Amino acid sequence: MGHDAHAEPEKKPGKLGLLGKAYLPAIAQGLLHTLGHIVKWDHNTLNYPDEKRAPFPGYRGEHRLTRDEQGREKCVACFMCSTVCPAHCIEIVAEEAPWPDREKRPKIFNIDMMRCIYCGMCEWACPCEAIELTEVFNIPVRTRAEKIYDKERLLSN
Amino acid sequence: MSDSGAGMVSWVLNGDPVESPAGMTILEAAKAHGAELPHFCYHPGLSIAGNCRICLVETNRSPKPAISCSERISDGLEVQTHSEKAVEAREGVMEFQLINHPLDCPVCDKAGECTLQDYSFDHGPDESRFVEKKNIRHTKDLGPTIKIWGNRCIVCTRCIRFCDEISGTGELCVVARGDRSVVDVFPGIPIDNPLAGNVVDICPVGALISKDFMFQSRVWNNEHTETVCGGCARGCNVTVETNEGFVKRLMPRENTDVNDWWMCDFGRYGWRYAHDDRRVSVPRRGAEAVETELEAHRDLGELVRGAWGGSKKVAIVVDPFLTCEEAHLVGRVAAGTGATVGGWLPPSGDELTFPGKFKISGEKCPNRRGVEAVLGQEVFGSQAKAVESMLNSGGVDLVIVFAGFPNADCPDALASAVGKATARVAFTLFDGAWSEAADLVLPSASVFEKEGTYVNEDGRLQRVRSKDRPGDAQLAQPGLHSASISSPWVTSELVALQRALVHVGDAERSLSAAGVFRQLADSNEHFKGQSHRGIPATGVPLGGLAPAGVGEGSES
């Protein structure tokens, strides 16, 4: 253990009397402190999952594909999200859109949630505001395959 | 070069005195001296139009900036490519080009390889000052393979000049005037000439889009393999673009000795057989699949070992889709077993020559010259007939046939002759008469999966490279990729033949294609002094080979 020049000199504990050596006052002090909290009832623990904490603004949870005012997915399959994704967890296969005002849409849009690192760069890269991260964070599943979200699953998030 | 020699011009590029051959344009001469100038309408293979104005430079000849693609160099010319005036002029042109451009890069298939994108980044203004309404121009089909997004068109007329000068068909024209002008076809005459796909490549923006590649992949995700097209004996230099082992498109590669900048649509769209579900992808004995490839290759080795030393009657039927290296290995098997080697050729097609000197060979196979150079000039001629009569007369103990032709048809006479041999091995792409008759069927590698060299009809030795990368074998597993096309993982004839030779004891170990080529170069006078590493990207002419049309065989 090396001592560097800026370290504070070690504090030497004061001399303890007989009472101090018995630690009884300190124990009583601690119990009183705990009792005070019980009486005040201002604890921070939540009874999760019965109670849920409101996520902080900007929390990055599971993805969602958004819809336009006609209920169609906004995504135009430009591959910007899959290009920027550092975890390579987005798989897109494009197809021709059946609508007259749009050219391209995703035929397949899969996100591997097990690979995703929830960095939010897909949301940042999207030119159409079609993908965004929601505040959903607690979706346990039984198999890995269920964690590969397809287009329908992402649209319903 | 102290004084300018005959035909040389002394001029000044950005303050440096330089010399270039007379008659060059400023753009070409500047490029030769390392100063790239932006250009949309200029293409080295087409006539000069000078309509896009993005290549403006400042010269001492005129107070106005000059278009470098059309202005020729001359003695005493001083060119400034990055002076304030030139940069400002190009920025102005760029702003005008982008006025009516829809900026739909996210859905445009050209994004990533679009010169408008690149030049906007390099030369364009930061933002548009255009607040008026943008023009809307037509989006429609121009032909069976090509679609136009008129909004993206900058009317550089490259595609129109291509159809006029190279394909000579002249389907395209500019309609309407001013900022409404756009490329279109004449009513009722779609663009469907055999070179039509090239207009998509030369389109500097995303106006002309190939329907085959539309929405298939973003270009920056594609892996590029520089290889040679296997469609005909022309051997056009191409780049195969793949994504996770799947071919997405073929693009021509510049080679002024073979295909200039172009390729034909037969080659361009003729890759789908490589991902056909019906392809033979696993070796099998008769109808029963062999568990591992190694086992099948050992079977082949056992058959060859049984015939080694000339104790049995062996016939080998080669095809002109084998690489020179594979033909060399066939030659080694033939030498060891005393086999007679003959070849078969796919039916020849029409030879097409276009006004722009581009040629589609009538010989629909890539390596007839190479196989002839390795196995003898008569391999597809008198030797082929000898093999056929030998097979027909019966008593052949072992026959090995190669059927790497993408279209499954083979000569019926030869197929029935092959069926008469006692033991029959077939390397094949698809099931056909030959593989039905064979008792050991091995998958053939397509031209996209082969490593080696081809010799084109002019006797030019060119490298063929496999699109597959180590690790791609995993993609061959069913259900791993959501794409509807399949990608079989095929071990080429190069490996199968070498494993057989190792089994016989004729070779110590399997070599790479380059290693086999080294053996070939040591033993064959045509290939003397060549090596894989020594072959330039555009190929090298082989010595002592008869050029197209001089040798035997009549293509017309």
XYZ file of C-alpha atoms in Angstrom:
713
model
C 0.000 0.000 0.000
C 1.724 3.100 -1.187
C 0.943 6.471 0.335
C 0.939 9.320 -2.089
C 1.699 12.888 -1.124
C -1.862 14.153 -1.486
C -3.483 11.493 0.663
C -4.989 12.819 3.881
C -3.167 11.761 7.034
C -4.937 8.835 8.591
C -7.332 9.859 11.344
C -6.539 8.327 14.629
C -9.621 7.278 16.572
C -10.047 9.070 19.897
C -9.610 7.228 23.104
C -12.689 5.278 24.082
C -13.953 5.177 27.633
C -15.338 2.094 29.357
C -18.819 2.802 28.045
C -17.459 3.337 24.571
C -15.579 0.099 24.685
C -18.799 -1.739 25.515
C -20.361 -0.272 22.266
C -23.743 -0.095 23.960
C -24.379 3.618 23.302
C -23.477 3.140 19.612
C -25.868 0.218 19.257
C -28.634 2.153 20.903
C -27.933 5.087 18.621
C -28.220 2.835 15.554
C -31.461 1.252 16.724
C -32.922 4.699 17.364
C -31.995 5.760 13.827
C -33.764 2.689 12.390
C -36.779 3.300 14.579
C -36.893 6.863 13.362
C -37.126 5.677 9.749
C -39.874 3.192 10.617
C -41.859 5.956 12.247
C -41.233 8.428 9.378
C -42.150 5.751 6.672
C -40.109 7.387 3.886
C -38.436 4.240 2.510
C -37.172 4.001 -1.103
C -37.791 0.286 -1.687
C -40.556 -0.582 -4.153
C -42.590 -3.742 -3.914
C -41.616 -4.764 -7.427
C -43.356 -6.161 -9.466
C -46.546 -5.015 -7.717
C -45.275 -1.484 -7.793
C -43.339 -0.095 -10.736
C -41.022 2.847 -10.860
C -41.745 5.447 -13.530
C -38.754 5.341 -15.936
C -36.580 8.382 -16.200
C -37.050 10.491 -19.336
C -34.883 9.154 -22.164
C -34.829 5.646 -20.779
C -33.841 3.179 -23.527
C -35.994 0.057 -23.406
C -37.340 -2.209 -26.118
C -37.861 -0.962 -29.653
C -41.071 -0.039 -31.336
C -41.854 0.461 -35.005
C -44.149 3.418 -35.368
C -47.126 3.796 -37.676
C -48.197 6.713 -39.802
C -51.660 8.302 -39.645
C -53.036 5.569 -41.952
C -51.796 2.817 -39.680
C -48.998 1.673 -42.004
C -45.499 1.211 -40.741
C -43.438 4.345 -41.230
C -40.338 2.307 -42.024
C -39.080 2.596 -45.610
C -36.457 -0.162 -45.279
C -33.511 2.168 -45.845
C -31.212 -0.010 -43.728
C -29.810 3.008 -41.847
C -30.533 1.417 -38.474
C -29.002 -1.923 -39.405
C -26.000 -0.118 -40.896
C -25.350 1.952 -37.788
C -26.156 -0.840 -35.317
C -22.953 -1.735 -33.487
C -24.348 -5.094 -32.378
C -25.586 -6.150 -35.856
C -28.890 -7.195 -34.383
C -31.240 -5.776 -37.017
C -32.121 -7.841 -40.060
C -34.151 -6.245 -42.825
C -35.406 -7.582 -46.128
C -37.014 -4.929 -48.291
C -39.864 -5.219 -50.759
C -41.872 -2.981 -53.000
C -44.589 -1.175 -51.105
C -48.151 -1.840 -52.284
C -49.136 1.798 -51.728
C -49.009 4.439 -54.458
C -47.332 7.074 -52.308
C -44.527 4.880 -51.016
C -41.892 2.875 -52.836
C -40.292 0.576 -50.344
C -41.198 -1.114 -47.130
C -39.701 -3.861 -44.992
C -40.841 -7.380 -45.775
C -38.901 -8.705 -42.817
C -37.776 -6.571 -39.905
C -36.201 -8.597 -37.148
C -34.416 -7.355 -34.064
C -32.496 -9.826 -31.975
C -33.163 -8.428 -28.504
C -30.588 -10.751 -27.013
C -27.887 -9.140 -29.112
C -29.164 -5.573 -28.794
C -27.182 -3.364 -26.449
C -29.939 -0.730 -26.249
C -27.649 2.074 -27.360
C -30.405 3.843 -29.286
C -28.318 4.517 -32.366
C -31.034 3.013 -34.594
C -33.430 5.646 -33.360
C -30.837 8.312 -33.958
C -30.100 7.123 -37.504
C -33.688 6.678 -38.658
C -34.643 9.343 -41.219
C -38.380 8.627 -40.852
C -38.795 8.409 -37.086
C -39.970 4.886 -37.736
C -38.044 3.159 -34.965
C -37.854 4.332 -31.401
C -36.949 2.919 -28.039
C -39.788 2.581 -25.586
C -39.699 2.496 -21.815
C -40.566 -1.204 -21.789
C -37.786 -3.098 -20.060
C -39.172 -6.176 -18.365
C -40.233 -8.775 -20.920
C -38.935 -12.113 -19.676
C -39.355 -15.061 -22.037
C -38.744 -18.772 -21.851
C -36.770 -19.296 -25.066
C -34.201 -17.313 -26.989
C -36.259 -17.534 -30.165
C -38.975 -15.454 -28.524
C -36.456 -12.652 -28.109
C -36.115 -12.247 -31.864
C -38.842 -9.720 -32.486
C -40.402 -9.619 -35.928
C -42.133 -6.731 -37.609
C -45.580 -7.424 -36.150
C -44.177 -7.715 -32.642
C -42.262 -4.468 -33.003
C -45.261 -2.657 -34.426
C -47.378 -3.755 -31.463
C -44.848 -2.634 -28.851
C 11.504 15.050 -70.558
C 13.283 18.364 -70.919
C 11.556 19.491 -74.097
C 8.135 18.483 -75.232
C 8.471 15.559 -77.612
C 6.336 14.929 -80.642
C 2.695 15.087 -79.703
C 3.362 16.244 -76.139
C 1.867 19.421 -74.759
C 3.323 21.496 -71.939
C 0.704 23.035 -69.719
C 0.294 24.166 -66.129
C -1.934 22.332 -63.673
C -2.513 24.150 -60.393
C 0.804 25.987 -60.770
C 2.851 22.886 -61.609
C 4.201 22.624 -65.167
C 3.186 19.234 -66.576
C 3.241 17.462 -69.931
C 0.514 15.375 -71.516
C -0.129 13.876 -74.949
C -1.761 16.336 -77.337
C -5.468 15.962 -77.916
C -6.345 15.030 -74.354
C -9.068 16.908 -72.577
C -8.245 18.812 -69.414
C -10.259 16.329 -67.336
C -8.405 13.277 -68.670
C -4.977 14.928 -68.523
C -5.595 16.243 -65.002
C -6.699 12.783 -63.897
C -3.472 11.322 -65.313
C -1.611 13.807 -63.125
C -3.593 12.914 -60.030
C -6.183 15.702 -59.984
C -9.651 14.142 -60.102
C -12.360 16.449 -61.367
C -16.041 15.787 -60.739
C -18.121 14.753 -63.723
C -21.638 13.489 -64.405
C -22.030 13.489 -68.189
C -18.451 12.560 -69.073
C -17.780 8.843 -69.459
C -14.541 7.509 -70.936
C -16.453 5.101 -73.165
C -18.901 7.645 -74.582
C -18.765 10.793 -76.683
C -18.394 14.143 -74.962
C -21.641 15.960 -74.229
C -20.548 18.715 -71.873
C -23.994 19.357 -70.458
C -23.702 18.770 -66.736
C -21.173 21.616 -66.117
C -19.911 20.146 -62.854
C -16.334 19.800 -64.205
C -15.774 23.550 -64.470
C -12.191 24.769 -63.998
C -10.537 28.171 -64.287
C -8.176 28.634 -67.234
C -6.063 31.481 -68.582
C -7.847 31.238 -71.916
C -11.208 32.673 -71.061
C -12.656 34.922 -68.404
C -15.407 32.362 -67.807
C -14.681 28.975 -66.276
C -14.305 26.191 -68.854
C -15.755 22.688 -68.852
C -12.742 20.438 -68.511
C -14.372 17.384 -70.095
C -14.568 19.056 -73.473
C -11.716 21.631 -73.439
C -8.504 20.243 -74.936
C -5.092 20.993 -73.524
C -2.619 23.073 -75.507
C 0.783 24.658 -74.985
C 0.748 27.448 -72.449
C -2.608 26.521 -70.952
C -2.856 27.228 -67.244
C -5.565 25.409 -65.313
C -6.701 26.052 -61.757
C -8.929 23.277 -60.452
C -9.329 24.593 -56.926
C -9.197 28.347 -57.313
C -11.929 30.391 -55.672
C -13.628 30.906 -59.019
C -13.628 27.203 -59.948
C -14.863 26.065 -56.552
C -17.594 28.683 -56.529
C -18.659 27.723 -60.059
C -18.930 24.036 -59.158
C -20.824 24.860 -55.991
C -23.299 26.840 -58.057
C -23.771 23.990 -60.514
C -24.246 21.551 -57.660
C -26.926 23.716 -56.114
C -28.810 23.767 -59.404
C -28.468 20.005 -59.828
C -30.062 19.506 -56.430
C -32.909 21.973 -56.926
C -35.364 19.408 -58.255
C -33.709 16.363 -56.810
C -36.084 14.602 -54.406
C -33.301 13.714 -51.907
C -34.881 10.313 -51.351
C -31.535 8.655 -50.714
C -32.943 6.349 -48.003
C -35.100 4.502 -50.539
C -32.863 4.995 -53.567
C -30.879 1.941 -54.654
C -28.049 4.124 -55.933
C -27.338 5.561 -52.489
C -23.836 4.645 -51.487
C -22.452 4.623 -55.020
C -24.181 7.763 -56.252
C -21.946 10.460 -57.696
C -24.573 13.087 -56.937
C -24.301 12.115 -53.271
C -20.519 12.153 -53.372
C -20.210 15.455 -55.223
C -22.868 17.069 -53.079
C -20.683 16.174 -50.129
C -17.436 17.279 -51.794
C -18.501 20.268 -53.865
C -22.062 21.169 -52.943
C -23.357 23.917 -50.682
C -24.309 23.028 -47.129
C -27.980 23.718 -47.568
C -30.496 24.475 -50.258
C -31.890 27.942 -50.672
C -34.693 26.618 -52.859
C -38.045 27.209 -51.192
C -40.294 26.788 -54.243
C -42.088 23.597 -55.167
C -40.006 20.849 -56.710
C -40.811 19.472 -60.136
C -42.494 16.112 -60.358
C -41.420 13.950 -63.290
C -42.506 10.476 -64.305
C -41.655 7.216 -62.517
C -42.284 4.307 -64.862
C -40.964 1.206 -66.551
C -38.740 1.844 -69.537
C -38.403 -1.815 -70.429
C -38.551 -5.304 -69.005
C -35.477 -4.785 -66.838
C -35.258 -1.054 -66.266
C -37.291 1.481 -64.379
C -36.844 5.251 -64.296
C -37.330 7.637 -61.414
C -37.571 10.871 -63.391
C -37.330 13.055 -60.301
C -33.803 11.863 -59.687
C -32.682 12.379 -63.301
C -30.119 15.120 -63.919
C -30.355 14.712 -67.728
C -26.673 13.982 -68.253
C -27.680 11.910 -71.334
C -25.123 9.187 -70.647
C -27.786 6.495 -71.115
C -28.980 8.083 -74.345
C -25.451 8.251 -75.753
C -24.880 4.645 -74.687
C -27.932 3.465 -76.625
C -26.878 5.545 -79.632
C -23.196 4.725 -79.703
C -22.520 1.417 -77.971
C -25.632 -0.716 -78.348
C -26.682 1.182 -81.482
C -30.347 0.764 -80.686
C -31.240 4.338 -79.751
C -34.299 3.623 -77.640
C -33.849 6.471 -75.207
C -34.371 10.193 -75.669
C -34.926 13.340 -73.646
C -38.485 14.586 -73.553
C -39.818 18.004 -72.472
C -37.776 21.134 -71.943
C -35.895 23.029 -69.317
C -36.254 21.779 -65.780
C -39.013 19.403 -66.890
C -36.770 17.482 -69.268
C -36.325 13.839 -68.446
C -35.191 10.617 -70.072
C -37.909 8.531 -71.704
C -38.444 5.876 -74.370
C -40.357 6.390 -77.593
C -43.996 5.285 -77.260
C -44.366 1.554 -77.672
C -40.623 0.876 -77.989
C -39.237 -0.338 -74.654
C -35.519 -0.551 -73.989
C -34.780 -4.243 -74.231
C -31.502 -4.552 -76.123
C -28.928 -7.096 -74.858
C -26.788 -4.318 -73.373
C -29.622 -2.426 -71.694
C -28.375 -3.182 -68.181
C -25.341 -0.967 -68.722
C -27.410 2.219 -68.701
C -28.133 1.528 -65.036
C -24.423 1.251 -64.253
C -23.488 4.454 -66.042
C -26.397 6.464 -64.614
C -24.559 8.755 -62.183
C -27.701 9.117 -60.062
C -30.492 6.737 -59.124
C -32.758 7.608 -62.050
C -32.326 4.346 -63.930
C -32.740 1.349 -61.693
C -32.385 -2.307 -62.557
C -35.545 -4.170 -61.576
C -33.446 -7.238 -60.882
C -31.491 -5.473 -58.140
C -34.264 -3.135 -56.973
C -34.543 -3.161 -53.160
C -32.411 -6.308 -52.983
C -29.575 -4.918 -50.921
C -27.905 -1.659 -49.977
C -24.704 -1.354 -51.970
C -22.460 -0.714 -48.982
C -23.381 -4.083 -47.515
C -22.193 -5.942 -50.597
C -18.926 -7.815 -50.767
C -17.076 -7.504 -54.046
C -15.292 -10.302 -55.874
C -13.364 -9.421 -59.007
C -13.822 -12.298 -61.394
C -14.773 -13.194 -64.953
C -18.247 -13.815 -66.370
C -18.849 -17.440 -67.350
C -21.649 -16.791 -69.824
C -19.642 -16.938 -73.032
C -16.113 -17.220 -74.378
C -15.714 -13.430 -74.317
C -14.759 -13.565 -70.649
C -16.028 -10.116 -69.636
C -14.407 -8.803 -66.499
C -17.029 -8.505 -63.814
C -17.406 -7.793 -60.140
C -19.711 -10.207 -58.376
C -21.472 -8.456 -55.518
C -22.646 -10.719 -52.749
C -24.293 -10.251 -49.396
C -23.708 -13.000 -46.855
C -22.737 -15.394 -49.630
C -25.720 -14.649 -51.845
C -25.138 -13.108 -55.243
C -26.967 -9.810 -55.490
C -25.768 -8.526 -58.842
C -22.977 -8.558 -61.384
C -21.274 -5.358 -62.427
C -18.860 -4.938 -65.341
C -15.259 -4.135 -64.564
C -13.200 -1.875 -66.850
C -10.937 -3.800 -69.210
C -10.316 -2.083 -72.517
C -8.805 -5.272 -73.948
C -11.948 -7.329 -73.445
C -15.211 -5.652 -72.557
C -14.387 -1.928 -72.160
C -16.828 -0.814 -69.436
C -19.772 -2.978 -70.432
C -21.317 -6.404 -70.095
C -24.349 -8.011 -71.680
C -27.675 -8.712 -69.987
C -27.321 -12.468 -70.513
C -24.304 -12.463 -68.238
C -25.625 -9.782 -65.915
C -28.878 -11.546 -65.079
C -27.578 -15.050 -65.683
C -26.445 -15.775 -62.135
C -29.670 -17.165 -60.681
C -28.814 -20.766 -61.468
C -26.135 -20.587 -58.781
C -28.877 -20.199 -56.149
C -31.329 -22.599 -57.742
C -32.987 -25.020 -55.330
C -32.642 -27.817 -57.878
C -28.855 -27.651 -57.871
C -26.976 -30.775 -56.893
C -25.495 -29.742 -53.582
C -24.671 -33.026 -51.844
C -22.722 -35.942 -53.316
C -24.622 -39.194 -53.671
C -24.248 -42.799 -54.766
C -27.045 -43.406 -57.209
C -30.036 -41.951 -55.414
C -28.680 -42.267 -51.888
C -26.889 -39.263 -50.410
C -23.345 -39.773 -49.167
C -22.990 -38.645 -45.597
C -19.828 -36.607 -45.970
C -18.084 -35.048 -48.880
C -14.796 -36.664 -47.879
C -16.385 -40.103 -48.167
C -17.554 -39.347 -51.711
C -14.104 -38.088 -52.654
C -12.599 -41.254 -51.212
C -14.992 -43.251 -53.407
C -13.730 -41.321 -56.410
C -10.133 -41.922 -55.301
C -10.846 -45.648 -54.920
C -12.251 -45.836 -58.453
C -9.247 -43.959 -59.835
C -6.834 -46.135 -57.849
C -8.485 -49.257 -59.280
C -7.766 -48.005 -62.772
C -4.309 -46.588 -62.006
C -1.457 -47.803 -64.146
C -3.465 -48.384 -67.317
C -4.934 -51.725 -66.265
C -8.457 -50.663 -67.184
C -10.252 -48.844 -69.946
C -11.007 -45.309 -68.713
C -12.734 -42.428 -70.460
C -13.004 -38.851 -69.205
C -15.495 -36.387 -70.672
C -14.562 -32.804 -69.817
C -16.566 -29.626 -70.296
C -15.388 -26.130 -71.185
C -16.488 -24.806 -67.772
C -13.522 -26.343 -65.995
C -10.757 -23.957 -65.011
C -7.273 -24.485 -66.434
C -6.210 -25.859 -63.035
C -9.019 -28.413 -62.989
C -8.200 -29.403 -66.571
C -4.591 -29.905 -65.476
C -5.737 -32.261 -62.688
C -7.915 -34.130 -65.199
C -4.783 -34.440 -67.320
C -2.920 -35.943 -64.364
C -5.700 -38.466 -63.726
C -5.721 -39.308 -67.439
C -1.943 -39.715 -67.517
C -2.034 -42.046 -64.502
C -4.896 -44.201 -65.724
C -4.121 -44.045 -69.422
C -7.566 -42.566 -69.996
C -8.856 -41.092 -73.223
C -10.020 -37.522 -72.672
C -12.663 -35.963 -74.825
C -14.847 -32.938 -74.328
C -18.294 -31.720 -75.134
C -19.408 -28.219 -75.952
C -22.724 -26.612 -75.122
C -24.788 -25.594 -78.147
C -23.448 -22.368 -79.588
C -25.599 -19.273 -79.758
C -25.637 -16.172 -81.894
C -22.548 -14.049 -82.019
C -23.519 -10.413 -81.562
C -21.312 -7.442 -82.316
C -22.457 -3.951 -81.434
C -21.550 -0.600 -83.010
C -19.495 0.223 -79.918
C -17.250 -2.779 -80.676
C -18.699 -4.767 -77.799
C -19.024 -8.423 -78.707
C -21.039 -11.323 -77.310
C -19.410 -14.566 -78.322
C -21.445 -17.334 -79.887
C -19.461 -19.842 -77.879
C -21.501 -20.197 -74.710
C -18.741 -21.459 -72.468
C -15.945 -19.574 -70.729
C -12.861 -21.750 -71.019
C -12.733 -23.742 -74.223
C -9.330 -22.230 -75.130
C -7.926 -22.982 -71.698
C -9.019 -26.618 -71.642
C -7.617 -27.008 -75.160
C -4.332 -25.447 -74.111
C -4.031 -27.890 -71.204
C -5.467 -31.094 -72.669
C -4.642 -30.682 -76.347
C -6.135 -28.749 -79.236
C -8.279 -31.683 -80.365
C -9.972 -32.336 -77.032
C -13.315 -30.980 -78.257
C -12.761 -32.201 -81.803
C -11.471 -35.597 -82.909
C -10.788 -36.753 -79.323
C -14.417 -36.135 -78.379
C -15.517 -38.371 -81.219
C -12.961 -40.993 -80.183
C -14.336 -41.040 -76.624
C -17.903 -41.314 -77.851
C -17.155 -44.252 -80.151
C -15.082 -45.881 -77.394
C -18.004 -45.598 -74.978
C -20.469 -46.849 -77.588
C -18.363 -49.874 -78.396
C -18.702 -50.919 -74.740
C -16.219 -52.405 -72.311
C -15.229 -49.079 -70.681
C -14.549 -49.742 -66.996
C -14.685 -46.199 -65.667
C -16.035 -42.976 -67.092
C -15.794 -39.574 -65.394
C -17.975 -36.857 -66.868
C -18.060 -33.145 -66.103
C -21.355 -31.358 -66.705
C -20.874 -27.834 -65.402
C -23.241 -26.292 -67.924
C -25.804 -24.100 -66.137
C -28.593 -25.223 -68.482
C -29.199 -28.849 -67.765
C -29.267 -30.131 -71.333
C -26.415 -32.288 -72.607
C -25.964 -34.133 -75.919
C -28.289 -37.172 -75.801
C -25.998 -39.339 -77.888
C -23.132 -38.812 -75.471
C -25.406 -39.347 -72.453
C -26.572 -42.738 -73.671
C -22.977 -43.646 -74.526
C -21.879 -42.754 -70.977
C -24.537 -45.103 -69.573
C -22.799 -48.085 -71.164
C -19.674 -47.832 -68.990
C -19.299 -50.100 -65.946
C -18.543 -47.410 -63.352
C -19.812 -43.901 -63.931
C -18.870 -40.703 -62.068
C -20.557 -37.410 -62.871
C -19.685 -33.914 -61.683
C -22.815 -31.915 -62.318
C -24.602 -28.693 -61.490
C -28.077 -30.033 -62.152
C -29.596 -33.456 -62.425
C -29.894 -34.609 -65.986
C -29.393 -37.597 -68.224
C -25.778 -37.943 -67.107
C -26.294 -37.843 -63.383
C -29.208 -40.291 -63.671
C -26.882 -42.722 -65.397
C -24.069 -42.163 -62.884
C -23.482 -44.238 -59.779
C -21.402 -41.534 -58.092
C -22.750 -38.010 -58.456
C -20.600 -35.121 -57.218
C -21.706 -31.487 -57.153
C -20.053 -29.158 -59.628
C -19.012 -25.679 -58.598
C -20.552 -22.853 -60.581
C -18.368 -20.123 -62.031
C -19.071 -18.050 -58.917
C -17.593 -20.722 -56.661
C -14.502 -21.605 -58.662
C -10.952 -20.480 -58.003
C -8.575 -20.556 -60.916
C -8.051 -19.185 -64.388
C -9.999 -19.033 -67.631
C -8.685 -18.357 -71.111
C -11.069 -16.327 -73.242
C -11.585 -16.600 -76.994
C -8.709 -14.198 -77.679
C -6.317 -16.357 -75.677
C -6.316 -14.011 -72.664
C -5.615 -15.657 -69.329
C -7.835 -14.222 -66.586
C -8.405 -14.980 -62.930
C -11.662 -16.468 -61.690
C -12.385 -15.982 -58.030
C -14.868 -17.617 -55.719
C -17.544 -15.485 -54.114
C -17.478 -17.711 -51.058
C -15.514 -16.710 -48.016
C -14.374 -18.963 -45.208
C -17.310 -19.246 -42.873
C -19.939 -18.943 -45.560
C -20.512 -22.695 -45.305
C -22.696 -21.988 -42.285
C -25.048 -19.986 -44.476
C -25.740 -23.096 -46.499
C -27.662 -24.546 -43.565
C -31.376 -24.379 -44.216
C -33.431 -21.938 -42.209
C -30.564 -19.702 -41.161
C -31.224 -17.040 -43.731
C -34.628 -15.592 -44.306
C -33.997 -15.015 -48.012
C -36.004 -17.269 -50.237
C -33.051 -18.319 -52.398
C -30.694 -21.018 -51.310
C -26.927 -20.997 -51.339
C -25.380 -24.446 -51.518
C -21.888 -24.851 -50.180
C -20.075 -26.653 -52.950
C -16.567 -28.004 -52.917
C -15.162 -27.501 -56.369
C -13.759 -30.090 -58.753
C -10.329 -28.693 -57.908
C -10.578 -30.106 -54.389
C -12.361 -33.350 -55.342
C -9.800 -34.279 -58.010
C -6.873 -33.480 -55.731
C -8.324 -35.584 -52.912
C -8.669 -38.453 -55.370
C -5.039 -37.996 -56.441
C -3.912 -37.908 -52.804
C -5.885 -41.113 -52.200
C -4.149 -42.782 -55.135
C -0.806 -41.575 -53.832
C 0.007 -39.476 -56.875
C -0.021 -36.276 -54.820
C 1.190 -35.654 -51.295
C -1.419 -33.111 -50.357
C -4.081 -30.876 -51.814
C -2.907 -27.513 -53.081
C -4.655 -24.218 -53.609
C -5.615 -23.166 -57.132
C -2.403 -21.103 -57.253
C -0.368 -24.194 -56.321
C -1.968 -26.307 -59.046
C -1.398 -23.473 -61.488
C 2.297 -23.494 -60.586
C 2.438 -27.181 -61.599
C 0.621 -26.320 -64.802
C 3.024 -23.470 -65.574
C 5.970 -25.798 -65.021
C 4.628 -28.517 -67.308
C 2.781 -26.646 -70.070
C 4.516 -24.416 -72.606
C 1.481 -22.138 -73.049
C 1.453 -21.241 -69.371
C 5.221 -21.011 -68.915
C 6.289 -18.155 -66.680
C 2.772 -17.342 -65.494
C 1.570 -17.350 -61.925
C -1.674 -16.390 -60.200
C 0.020 -13.494 -58.498
C 1.539 -12.341 -61.766
C -1.773 -12.140 -63.650
C -2.893 -8.488 -63.659
C -6.493 -7.551 -62.897
C -7.213 -7.251 -66.621
C -5.619 -10.583 -67.564
C -2.631 -11.372 -69.724
C -2.461 -12.759 -73.285
C -1.157 -16.309 -73.443
C 1.644 -17.076 -75.850
C 1.268 -19.616 -78.628
C -2.513 -19.777 -78.599
C -4.469 -19.372 -81.783
C -6.681 -16.263 -81.591
C -10.435 -16.454 -82.002
C -11.697 -17.978 -85.194
C -8.336 -19.273 -86.385
C -8.397 -22.627 -84.613
C -10.670 -25.484 -85.520
C -14.365 -25.239 -84.862
C -16.703 -22.972 -86.744
C -18.748 -20.418 -84.855
C -20.942 -18.226 -86.933
